[in-house]
Tab-separated table of C-alpha atoms in Angstrom:
chain	number	residue	atom	x	y	z
A	216	MET	CA	127.773	210.150	19.432
A	217	THR	CA	126.175	209.941	22.861
A	218	PRO	CA	124.778	213.065	24.579
A	219	GLU	CA	127.702	212.855	27.024
A	220	GLN	CA	130.199	212.769	24.161
A	221	LEU	CA	128.455	215.698	22.474
A	222	LYS	CA	128.612	217.787	25.646
A	223	ALA	CA	132.260	216.852	26.182
A	224	SER	CA	133.062	217.908	22.615
A	225	ILE	CA	131.352	221.269	23.146
A	226	LEU	CA	133.216	221.876	26.409
A	227	GLN	CA	136.517	220.925	24.805
A	228	ARG	CA	135.924	223.398	21.974
A	229	ALA	CA	135.034	226.010	24.570
A	230	MET	CA	138.330	225.437	26.401
A	231	GLU	CA	140.251	225.649	23.112
A	232	GLY	CA	138.694	229.029	22.286
A	233	LYS	CA	136.742	227.585	19.353
A	234	LEU	CA	133.187	227.862	20.655
A	235	VAL	CA	132.819	231.643	20.309
A	236	SER	CA	134.800	234.193	18.341
A	237	GLN	CA	137.510	236.343	19.881
A	238	ASP	CA	136.972	240.109	20.080
A	239	PRO	CA	140.114	242.250	19.676
A	240	ASP	CA	138.533	244.845	21.966
A	241	ASP	CA	138.402	242.363	24.867
A	242	GLU	CA	140.825	242.930	27.688
A	243	PRO	CA	143.350	240.051	27.330
A	244	ALA	CA	143.578	237.331	29.962
A	245	SER	CA	147.044	238.592	30.903
A	246	GLU	CA	145.420	241.674	32.507
A	247	LEU	CA	143.107	239.432	34.519
A	248	LEU	CA	146.134	237.469	35.748
A	249	LYS	CA	147.827	240.711	36.810
A	250	ARG	CA	144.810	241.602	38.949
A	251	ILE	CA	144.767	238.107	40.432
A	252	LYS	CA	148.458	238.392	41.265
A	253	ALA	CA	147.941	241.790	42.926
A	254	GLU	CA	144.998	240.524	44.950
A	255	LYS	CA	146.994	237.503	46.014
A	256	GLU	CA	149.844	239.705	47.263
A	257	LYS	CA	147.318	241.726	49.247
A	258	LEU	CA	145.920	238.587	50.910
A	259	ILE	CA	149.437	237.438	51.757
A	260	LYS	CA	150.292	240.770	53.394
A	261	GLU	CA	147.050	240.649	55.380
A	262	GLY	CA	148.024	237.179	56.612
A	263	LYS	CA	144.935	235.563	55.134
A	264	ILE	CA	146.893	233.153	52.939
A	265	LYS	CA	150.459	231.901	52.767
A	266	ARG	CA	152.818	232.450	49.885
A	267	ASP	CA	153.124	229.447	47.597
A	268	LYS	CA	156.843	228.733	47.316
A	269	ASN	CA	156.215	226.470	44.327
A	270	GLU	CA	154.140	228.910	42.315
A	271	THR	CA	155.190	229.330	38.695
A	272	GLU	CA	154.449	231.589	35.740
A	273	ILE	CA	153.718	230.270	32.251
A	274	PHE	CA	154.400	232.453	29.220
A	275	ARG	CA	154.578	232.156	25.463
A	276	GLY	CA	158.043	232.655	24.041
A	277	ASP	CA	158.977	234.465	20.832
A	278	ASP	CA	159.304	231.063	19.185
A	279	GLY	CA	155.608	230.365	19.866
A	280	LEU	CA	156.390	227.704	22.461
A	281	HIS	CA	155.272	227.835	26.092
A	282	TYR	CA	157.700	228.110	28.976
A	283	GLU	CA	157.342	227.926	32.754
A	284	LYS	CA	159.323	230.149	35.115
A	285	PHE	CA	159.915	228.770	38.618
A	286	ALA	CA	160.476	230.640	41.898
A	287	ASP	CA	164.236	230.088	41.721
A	288	GLY	CA	164.373	231.712	38.276
A	289	THR	CA	164.672	228.452	36.352
A	290	VAL	CA	162.830	228.399	33.025
A	291	LYS	CA	161.719	225.207	31.342
A	292	GLN	CA	159.615	224.452	28.289
A	293	VAL	CA	156.155	223.160	29.166
A	294	ASP	CA	154.032	220.958	26.938
A	295	VAL	CA	150.586	222.512	26.974
A	296	PRO	CA	147.647	220.175	26.226
A	297	PHE	CA	146.430	222.175	23.189
A	298	GLU	CA	146.758	225.540	21.488
A	299	ILE	CA	144.688	228.501	22.679
A	300	PRO	CA	144.046	231.974	21.186
A	301	GLU	CA	146.637	234.732	21.583
A	302	SER	CA	144.423	236.596	24.053
A	303	TRP	CA	144.261	233.579	26.385
A	304	GLU	CA	146.821	232.377	28.943
A	305	TRP	CA	147.871	229.041	30.428
A	306	VAL	CA	148.191	228.843	34.225
A	307	ARG	CA	148.561	226.268	36.955
A	308	LEU	CA	145.501	225.959	39.186
A	309	SER	CA	147.591	227.176	42.136
A	310	THR	CA	148.284	230.461	40.325
A	311	ILE	CA	144.653	231.584	40.320
A	312	SER	CA	143.607	230.008	43.618
A	313	SER	CA	144.094	231.198	47.179
A	314	LYS	CA	143.568	227.829	48.876
A	315	ILE	CA	143.619	224.186	47.834
A	316	HIS	CA	143.127	221.992	50.885
A	317	TYR	CA	141.414	218.948	52.376
A	318	GLY	CA	138.156	218.894	54.292
A	319	TYR	CA	137.163	218.255	57.869
A	320	THR	CA	137.260	214.791	59.445
A	321	ALA	CA	134.135	214.167	61.483
A	322	SER	CA	131.291	211.724	61.981
A	323	ALA	CA	127.914	212.488	60.441
A	324	LYS	CA	125.224	213.228	63.035
A	325	GLU	CA	121.536	214.039	63.143
A	326	VAL	CA	122.266	217.227	65.058
A	327	GLY	CA	125.307	219.487	65.286
A	328	ASN	CA	126.550	223.034	64.798
A	329	ALA	CA	127.359	222.648	61.064
A	330	LYS	CA	126.254	220.651	58.050
A	331	LEU	CA	128.827	218.101	56.829
A	332	LEU	CA	128.873	218.053	53.016
A	333	ARG	CA	130.141	214.703	51.699
A	334	ILE	CA	130.840	213.221	48.252
A	335	THR	CA	127.610	211.226	48.430
A	336	ASP	CA	125.579	214.397	48.982
A	337	ILE	CA	126.596	215.699	45.550
A	338	GLN	CA	124.320	214.230	42.878
A	339	ASN	CA	123.988	215.526	39.297
A	340	ASN	CA	125.807	218.726	40.163
A	341	GLN	CA	123.310	219.455	42.909
A	342	VAL	CA	123.078	219.237	46.689
A	343	ASN	CA	119.882	218.762	48.654
A	344	TRP	CA	120.959	220.614	51.771
A	345	GLU	CA	117.965	219.298	53.730
A	346	THR	CA	119.345	215.752	53.594
A	347	VAL	CA	122.970	216.689	54.371
A	348	PRO	CA	123.843	215.480	57.896
A	349	TYR	CA	125.345	217.553	60.683
A	350	CYS	CA	128.643	217.412	62.550
A	351	ASP	CA	130.297	219.141	65.469
A	352	ILE	CA	133.223	221.485	64.800
A	353	SER	CA	134.990	223.838	67.171
A	354	LEU	CA	134.517	227.546	66.533
A	355	ASP	CA	138.254	228.097	66.037
A	356	LYS	CA	138.329	225.549	63.146
A	357	LEU	CA	135.064	226.587	61.543
A	358	PRO	CA	136.317	229.645	59.567
A	359	ASN	CA	138.936	227.553	57.748
A	360	MET	CA	136.467	224.791	56.867
A	361	GLN	CA	133.234	226.668	56.242
A	362	VAL	CA	132.065	226.522	52.613
A	363	VAL	CA	131.185	229.781	50.901
A	364	LYS	CA	129.960	230.884	47.510
A	365	ASN	CA	132.322	230.139	44.563
A	366	ASP	CA	134.119	227.308	46.386
A	367	ILE	CA	134.891	224.375	44.084
A	368	LEU	CA	134.840	220.979	45.816
A	369	ILE	CA	136.566	218.021	44.167
A	370	ALA	CA	136.371	214.358	45.224
A	371	ARG	CA	139.872	213.051	45.815
A	372	THR	CA	139.470	209.293	46.058
A	373	GLY	CA	137.512	206.199	45.058
A	374	GLY	CA	135.055	205.717	42.247
A	375	THR	CA	134.011	209.382	42.314
A	376	ILE	CA	137.552	210.764	41.970
A	377	GLY	CA	137.483	214.077	40.130
A	378	LYS	CA	133.783	214.674	40.621
A	379	SER	CA	133.275	218.375	41.348
A	380	PHE	CA	130.710	220.823	42.664
A	381	LEU	CA	130.587	224.618	42.533
A	382	ILE	CA	129.062	226.199	45.635
A	383	GLN	CA	126.577	228.799	44.444
A	384	ASN	CA	124.428	229.153	47.532
A	385	VAL	CA	124.562	227.826	51.071
A	386	THR	CA	121.453	228.082	53.202
A	387	GLU	CA	123.116	226.901	56.410
A	388	VAL	CA	126.523	226.869	58.080
A	389	ALA	CA	128.353	223.986	56.436
A	390	VAL	CA	131.803	222.433	56.228
A	391	PHE	CA	133.162	219.952	53.691
A	392	ALA	CA	134.249	216.409	54.507
A	393	SER	CA	137.783	215.035	54.400
A	394	TYR	CA	137.421	213.110	51.129
A	395	LEU	CA	136.887	216.402	49.318
A	396	ILE	CA	139.432	218.995	48.254
A	397	ARG	CA	138.364	222.633	48.263
A	398	VAL	CA	139.668	225.065	45.666
A	399	GLN	CA	139.085	228.744	46.422
A	400	MET	CA	139.733	231.275	43.669
A	401	VAL	CA	141.578	234.518	44.358
A	402	VAL	CA	138.783	236.341	42.533
A	403	GLY	CA	135.323	234.796	42.503
A	404	ASN	CA	134.394	235.563	38.898
A	405	VAL	CA	136.914	232.962	37.696
A	406	SER	CA	135.203	230.080	39.502
A	407	ASP	CA	132.583	229.474	36.801
A	408	PHE	CA	135.238	229.208	34.106
A	409	VAL	CA	137.390	226.851	36.183
A	410	LYS	CA	134.333	224.715	36.913
A	411	THR	CA	133.597	224.574	33.161
A	412	PHE	CA	137.163	223.412	32.518
A	413	ILE	CA	136.816	220.763	35.233
A	414	GLU	CA	133.903	219.299	33.273
A	415	SER	CA	135.872	219.196	30.009
A	416	PRO	CA	137.750	216.133	28.650
A	417	ASN	CA	141.260	217.537	29.162
A	418	TYR	CA	140.683	217.892	32.895
A	419	TRP	CA	139.976	214.168	33.097
A	420	VAL	CA	143.049	213.366	31.014
A	421	GLN	CA	145.277	215.344	33.367
A	422	LEU	CA	143.547	213.923	36.425
A	423	GLN	CA	144.127	210.371	35.249
A	424	GLU	CA	147.812	211.089	34.731
A	425	MET	CA	148.257	212.534	38.211
A	426	SER	CA	145.985	210.198	40.195
A	427	MET	CA	147.826	207.804	42.437
A	428	GLY	CA	147.075	204.580	44.257
A	429	THR	CA	146.858	201.020	43.023
A	430	GLY	CA	143.970	199.646	45.076
A	431	GLN	CA	141.906	202.842	45.112
A	432	PRO	CA	142.853	205.734	42.785
A	433	ASN	CA	143.179	209.126	44.430
A	434	VAL	CA	144.513	212.605	43.783
A	435	ASN	CA	146.075	214.858	46.384
A	436	ALA	CA	145.928	218.629	46.801
A	437	THR	CA	149.541	219.090	45.735
A	438	ASN	CA	149.030	217.339	42.416
A	439	LEU	CA	145.700	219.049	41.858
A	440	SER	CA	147.385	222.426	42.226
A	441	THR	CA	149.532	221.645	39.175
A	442	LEU	CA	146.561	221.308	36.784
A	443	LEU	CA	147.178	223.240	33.576
A	444	ILE	CA	144.182	225.484	32.936
A	445	PRO	CA	143.518	227.816	29.978
A	446	VAL	CA	142.183	231.226	30.996
A	447	ALA	CA	140.092	233.314	28.607
A	448	PRO	CA	139.453	237.073	28.819
A	449	ILE	CA	136.575	237.838	31.204
A	450	ALA	CA	134.366	239.203	28.411
A	451	GLU	CA	134.919	236.052	26.328
A	452	GLN	CA	134.183	233.861	29.355
A	453	GLU	CA	130.741	235.461	29.538
A	454	ARG	CA	130.148	234.789	25.840
A	455	ILE	CA	131.224	231.166	26.357
A	456	PHE	CA	128.798	230.695	29.268
A	457	SER	CA	125.979	232.222	27.237
A	458	ARG	CA	126.709	229.951	24.265
A	459	ILE	CA	126.933	226.840	26.465
A	460	ASP	CA	123.556	227.712	28.017
A	461	GLU	CA	122.041	227.941	24.524
A	462	LEU	CA	123.588	224.640	23.503
A	463	GLU	CA	122.458	222.934	26.719
A	464	ARG	CA	118.881	223.147	25.473
A	465	ASN	CA	119.939	221.580	22.167
A	466	ILE	CA	121.885	218.899	24.016
A	467	GLN	CA	118.787	218.055	26.058
A	468	GLN	CA	116.727	217.748	22.874
A	469	TYR	CA	119.463	215.604	21.351
A	470	SER	CA	119.547	213.497	24.522
A	471	ASP	CA	115.786	212.920	24.397
A	472	ILE	CA	115.991	211.837	20.751
A	473	TYR	CA	119.072	209.712	21.438
A	474	GLN	CA	117.397	207.936	24.362
A	475	ALA	CA	114.283	207.302	22.277
A	476	LEU	CA	116.436	205.878	19.488
A	477	GLU	CA	118.369	203.716	21.953
A	478	LYS	CA	115.096	202.382	23.321
A	479	LEU	CA	113.837	201.701	19.796
A	480	ASN	CA	117.055	199.907	18.861
A	481	LYS	CA	116.889	197.844	22.037
A	482	GLU	CA	113.256	196.897	21.537
A	483	PHE	CA	113.410	196.469	17.751
A	484	PRO	CA	114.718	192.869	17.620
A	485	GLU	CA	112.034	191.584	19.986
A	486	LYS	CA	109.304	193.585	18.271
A	487	LEU	CA	110.467	192.205	14.937
A	488	ARG	CA	110.335	188.656	16.306
A	489	LYS	CA	106.795	189.212	17.538
A	490	SER	CA	105.752	190.716	14.212
A	491	ILE	CA	107.187	187.767	12.283
A	492	LEU	CA	105.474	185.350	14.651
A	493	GLN	CA	102.155	187.109	14.197
A	494	TYR	CA	102.493	186.963	10.405
A	495	ALA	CA	103.417	183.293	10.641
A	496	MET	CA	100.376	182.435	12.718
A	497	GLN	CA	98.083	184.334	10.353
A	498	GLY	CA	99.312	182.279	7.412
A	499	LYS	CA	101.126	185.226	5.824
A	500	LEU	CA	104.768	184.181	6.274
A	501	VAL	CA	104.883	181.218	3.892
A	502	PRO	CA	102.579	180.378	0.952
A	503	GLN	CA	99.879	177.754	1.250
A	504	ASN	CA	100.286	174.629	-0.864
A	505	PRO	CA	97.071	173.033	-2.191
A	506	ASN	CA	98.896	169.700	-2.247
A	507	ASP	CA	99.360	169.724	1.534
A	508	GLU	CA	97.427	167.076	3.423
A	509	PRO	CA	94.220	168.842	4.550
A	510	VAL	CA	93.996	169.935	8.157
A	511	GLU	CA	90.854	167.783	8.527
A	512	VAL	CA	93.024	164.721	7.915
A	513	LEU	CA	95.438	165.900	10.623
A	514	LEU	CA	92.547	166.325	13.054
A	515	GLU	CA	91.335	162.821	12.311
A	516	LYS	CA	94.826	161.428	13.009
A	517	ILE	CA	94.809	163.316	16.317
A	518	ARG	CA	91.439	161.754	17.227
A	519	GLN	CA	92.783	158.313	16.463
A	520	GLU	CA	95.915	158.853	18.580
A	521	LYS	CA	93.884	160.165	21.507
A	522	GLN	CA	91.445	157.242	21.276
A	523	LYS	CA	94.338	154.785	21.321
A	524	LEU	CA	95.890	156.451	24.375
A	525	TYR	CA	92.480	156.432	26.091
A	526	GLU	CA	92.104	152.707	25.468
A	527	GLU	CA	95.590	152.171	26.915
A	528	GLY	CA	94.555	154.067	30.051
A	529	LYS	CA	96.922	156.978	29.350
A	530	LEU	CA	94.157	159.551	28.821
A	531	LYS	CA	90.925	160.297	30.635
A	532	LYS	CA	87.614	160.491	28.847
A	533	LYS	CA	87.494	164.277	29.186
A	534	ASP	CA	90.765	164.444	27.226
A	535	LEU	CA	88.930	163.138	24.166
A	536	GLU	CA	86.831	166.292	24.018
A	537	GLU	CA	87.738	168.726	21.282
A	538	SER	CA	86.917	172.342	20.510
A	539	ILE	CA	87.224	173.407	16.875
A	540	ILE	CA	86.193	176.641	15.169
A	541	TYR	CA	85.814	175.958	11.475
A	542	LYS	CA	86.290	178.579	8.809
A	543	GLY	CA	83.016	180.414	8.345
A	544	ASP	CA	81.933	180.117	11.991
A	545	ASP	CA	80.998	183.368	13.647
A	546	ASN	CA	84.361	184.242	15.206
A	547	SER	CA	85.949	187.413	13.849
A	548	TYR	CA	89.198	186.924	15.780
A	549	TYR	CA	90.160	184.010	13.548
A	550	GLU	CA	88.385	184.966	10.332
A	551	ASN	CA	91.587	186.156	8.602
A	552	ILE	CA	93.378	182.814	8.593
A	553	PRO	CA	93.781	180.902	5.295
A	554	LYS	CA	90.927	178.683	4.113
A	555	SER	CA	93.116	175.605	4.545
A	556	TRP	CA	93.508	176.341	8.302
A	557	THR	CA	91.173	175.859	11.232
A	558	THR	CA	91.152	177.011	14.853
A	559	VAL	CA	91.420	174.659	17.822
A	560	SER	CA	91.853	174.732	21.578
A	561	LEU	CA	95.188	173.637	23.047
A	562	ALA	CA	93.504	170.648	24.677
A	563	THR	CA	92.319	169.490	21.235
A	564	ILE	CA	95.863	169.033	19.911
A	565	GLY	CA	97.861	168.426	23.103
A	566	LYS	CA	97.715	166.777	26.500
A	567	ILE	CA	97.784	169.464	29.233
A	568	THR	CA	99.646	168.500	32.411
A	569	SER	CA	100.127	170.400	35.667
A	570	GLY	CA	102.981	169.901	38.122
A	571	GLY	CA	103.634	169.487	41.821
A	572	THR	CA	106.225	169.840	44.561
A	573	PRO	CA	107.396	167.105	46.977
A	574	LYS	CA	108.076	167.984	50.626
A	575	SER	CA	111.274	169.994	50.798
A	576	THR	CA	112.089	168.401	54.169
A	577	GLU	CA	112.626	165.007	52.506
A	578	PRO	CA	116.077	164.948	50.843
A	579	LYS	CA	115.357	161.501	49.370
A	580	PHE	CA	112.689	163.085	47.175
A	581	TYR	CA	115.317	165.276	45.498
A	582	ASP	CA	118.247	162.913	45.005
A	583	GLY	CA	117.165	161.462	41.640
A	584	ASP	CA	117.808	162.245	37.998
A	585	ILE	CA	114.322	163.343	36.852
A	586	ILE	CA	114.498	166.947	35.613
A	587	TRP	CA	112.165	169.082	37.772
A	588	ILE	CA	111.399	172.413	36.112
A	589	THR	CA	110.265	175.615	37.832
A	590	PRO	CA	109.493	179.066	36.364
A	591	ALA	CA	112.769	180.291	37.899
A	592	ASP	CA	114.700	177.665	35.937
A	593	MET	CA	112.903	178.669	32.771
A	594	GLY	CA	113.574	182.372	33.295
A	595	LYS	CA	117.284	181.766	32.790
A	596	GLN	CA	116.756	179.964	29.471
A	597	GLN	CA	114.314	182.166	27.550
A	598	LYS	CA	116.813	182.877	24.798
A	599	ASN	CA	116.864	179.157	24.034
A	600	LEU	CA	114.227	177.172	22.169
A	601	TYR	CA	115.043	173.981	24.074
A	602	PHE	CA	115.301	173.692	27.858
A	603	SER	CA	118.664	172.317	29.011
A	604	ASP	CA	118.641	171.467	32.728
A	605	SER	CA	117.153	172.459	36.082
A	606	ASN	CA	118.602	173.273	39.492
A	607	LYS	CA	116.863	170.354	41.212
A	608	HIS	CA	116.052	166.791	40.198
A	609	LEU	CA	113.451	164.469	41.658
A	610	SER	CA	113.712	160.816	42.527
A	611	VAL	CA	110.965	158.354	41.646
A	612	LEU	CA	109.916	158.589	45.311
A	613	GLY	CA	109.660	162.355	45.028
A	614	LEU	CA	107.653	162.121	41.835
A	615	ASN	CA	105.192	159.648	43.375
A	616	SER	CA	104.871	161.635	46.601
A	617	SER	CA	103.446	164.710	44.873
A	618	SER	CA	101.006	165.695	42.156
A	619	ALA	CA	103.953	165.993	39.749
A	620	GLN	CA	103.727	163.712	36.703
A	621	LEU	CA	106.365	162.308	34.399
A	622	ILE	CA	106.010	164.104	31.085
A	623	LYS	CA	106.970	162.735	27.703
A	624	GLU	CA	110.003	164.114	25.871
A	625	ASN	CA	109.469	166.750	23.158
A	626	SER	CA	106.714	168.376	25.173
A	627	ILE	CA	106.309	172.101	25.736
A	628	VAL	CA	106.723	173.512	29.245
A	629	TYR	CA	105.004	176.832	30.006
A	630	SER	CA	105.251	178.890	33.179
A	631	SER	CA	101.693	179.472	34.368
A	632	ARG	CA	102.563	181.776	37.269
A	633	ALA	CA	105.330	183.975	38.641
A	634	PRO	CA	105.515	184.833	35.796
A	635	VAL	CA	103.057	183.729	33.153
A	636	GLY	CA	104.701	183.254	29.770
A	637	HIS	CA	108.095	181.549	29.937
A	638	ILE	CA	108.183	178.780	27.362
A	639	ASN	CA	110.585	176.028	26.240
A	640	ILE	CA	110.614	172.667	24.521
A	641	VAL	CA	111.991	169.800	26.633
A	642	ASN	CA	113.534	166.958	24.619
A	643	SER	CA	113.843	164.503	27.518
A	644	LEU	CA	111.583	163.045	30.197
A	645	TYR	CA	110.860	165.620	32.902
A	646	THR	CA	108.409	166.916	35.454
A	647	THR	CA	107.533	170.371	36.840
A	648	ASN	CA	106.347	172.143	39.943
A	649	GLN	CA	102.850	173.624	40.177
A	650	GLY	CA	104.024	176.879	38.572
A	651	CYS	CA	104.199	175.214	35.153
A	652	LYS	CA	101.872	173.644	32.633
A	653	SER	CA	103.027	171.214	29.965
A	654	VAL	CA	101.652	170.487	26.499
A	655	THR	CA	102.446	167.113	24.943
A	656	PRO	CA	101.404	167.494	21.285
A	657	TYR	CA	99.399	164.990	19.272
A	658	GLN	CA	100.653	164.703	15.674
A	659	VAL	CA	101.512	168.422	15.314
A	660	ASN	CA	105.056	169.801	14.885
A	661	VAL	CA	106.337	170.631	18.374
A	662	GLU	CA	108.422	173.631	17.254
A	663	TRP	CA	105.444	175.068	15.397
A	664	LEU	CA	103.313	174.607	18.504
A	665	TYR	CA	106.005	176.384	20.567
A	666	HIS	CA	105.788	179.405	18.245
A	667	ALA	CA	101.982	179.268	18.171
A	668	ILE	CA	101.712	179.336	21.983
A	669	LYS	CA	104.339	182.059	22.222
A	670	ASN	CA	102.311	184.147	19.776
A	671	VAL	CA	99.156	183.971	21.932
A	672	THR	CA	100.985	184.576	25.230
A	673	PRO	CA	99.668	188.197	25.519
A	674	TYR	CA	96.151	186.740	25.304
A	675	ILE	CA	97.017	184.031	27.854
A	676	ILE	CA	98.248	186.692	30.297
A	677	LYS	CA	94.929	188.546	29.915
A	678	LYS	CA	93.094	185.359	30.871
A	679	ALA	CA	95.249	184.912	33.994
A	680	SER	CA	93.958	186.008	37.391
A	681	GLY	CA	95.148	186.354	40.978
A	682	THR	CA	95.895	188.903	43.701
A	683	THR	CA	99.377	187.962	44.935
A	684	PHE	CA	100.498	187.011	41.423
A	685	LEU	CA	98.830	186.237	38.109
A	686	GLU	CA	98.174	182.590	37.298
A	687	ILE	CA	96.561	180.793	34.379
A	688	SER	CA	94.681	177.707	35.508
A	689	ALA	CA	94.922	174.390	33.687
A	690	THR	CA	91.301	174.743	32.567
A	691	LYS	CA	91.750	178.216	31.105
A	692	PHE	CA	95.075	177.216	29.573
A	693	SER	CA	93.425	174.214	27.914
A	694	GLU	CA	90.754	176.478	26.424
A	695	ILE	CA	93.224	178.822	24.699
A	696	TYR	CA	92.619	178.810	20.934
A	697	ILE	CA	95.285	178.743	18.236
A	698	SER	CA	95.022	178.599	14.456
A	699	LEU	CA	96.041	175.229	13.051
A	700	PRO	CA	97.618	174.874	9.573
A	701	PRO	CA	98.293	171.598	7.722
A	702	LYS	CA	101.266	169.590	9.044
A	703	GLU	CA	103.488	170.330	6.031
A	704	GLU	CA	102.862	174.046	6.384
A	705	GLN	CA	103.707	173.865	10.085
A	706	CYS	CA	107.152	172.594	9.093
A	707	ARG	CA	107.639	175.347	6.496
A	708	ILE	CA	106.600	177.997	9.020
A	709	THR	CA	109.070	176.638	11.586
A	710	GLN	CA	111.957	176.648	9.130
A	711	VAL	CA	111.381	180.258	8.057
A	712	VAL	CA	110.789	181.533	11.616
A	713	ASP	CA	113.992	179.844	12.842
A	714	LEU	CA	115.983	181.258	9.917
A	715	LEU	CA	114.689	184.793	10.508
A	716	ASN	CA	115.305	184.535	14.252
A	717	GLN	CA	118.924	183.581	13.570
A	718	LYS	CA	119.326	186.740	11.509
A	719	ILE	CA	117.564	188.880	14.108
A	720	SER	CA	119.856	187.533	16.839
A	721	GLN	CA	122.686	189.354	15.092
A	722	LEU	CA	120.946	192.632	15.972
A	723	ASP	CA	120.801	191.903	19.719
């Protein structure tokens, strides 16, 4: 149950007379309605309000059912939304109100003789009167439009239909705008109870039934006046308010816990993925097999492949350099890996390639079929292991005109700026802009290498620098260390990580 649902449930129980106990010594609501009726007659005689020709009276019959008596004497059964205690009464909103009418039509101004309160000025049941604009209104219209304490304002159209606000204090002369309906109670001490009802679920049910308009839902003053409202004895109303105030503190505590739990649930899958990845790269996810080909043999195969590529002119001499931290070397960061593993730089086990961008003013550079990857393209595909396609493709002319290089399929692309950390495997020939680095692996399992680089991404981000945006240079990227297991274990790690990620995806 969400905090909103909890509050709605409490308000509904309050309106059903189930939140606090009834006291037989309380003056019944029928006496309150008599006083309201008498006060209304007084206002009519004084010419302050007009008689409502459509006003009705709702009463409970001897059979326990509710009936409504109309001005012409007609009596009809009325279906009330729910049962209420014997000491309560059902009424139409018009019965307990003196006015239900629309607001003033005017343009908002920086200066004027009255504040113009609009729907947009009401946020979280509050109004910042300092930011409410002004308007001009003639002095003869002002008395009928000026907001006063205990007014209830209700939005009558659009996405905020039904939204309400109880005026409790007004620091300046103010009127209400035309997209609001004002409800003024005959006696002010009923306003709080009516406002509480307006926040309860049944109000919204009735409002939905009476709202009109296909393109933009709206409710008019006439329909609003027919709202069925339960009225409790005044003494019980006070007990209800007191109990709701007590529960509000509990609701806030519940809301804080609920939000924390929602955040935990939202973050849990990704945190679990990271935890699994960390275990995998520490050699704790799958068991080591003494029959696996030693990692030293793998390193020798990598040296041989790099030497061959160098002799073919596909690598530079600096690419033959390697950086290896063997078990037992003085490096505490990697001391917890299995004895059968070692630690190497990315450049030791993969060719690092940067990208480039052809001139954007040359359409012929972009009319080819070579995938050209940018960090923006990658950002849309981070839920996928493999990169699918990019927004732009280069021609051979475009590739040759820039520092972009054609990169071998089954390489890893990594966004090195804006932002640092997007990563995918590309299973076709491609190239990138300067915001990406690529790793073409030697001998190692490409999916394992993907997971290994992803695991050290927080460390890569720490090594990045820049003022406008962070960037990891090709040199620093090449020097990033990862722990290297035997080839067979790389495959076992990949299988288990992929299987667990499939299960975790069901939690997203």
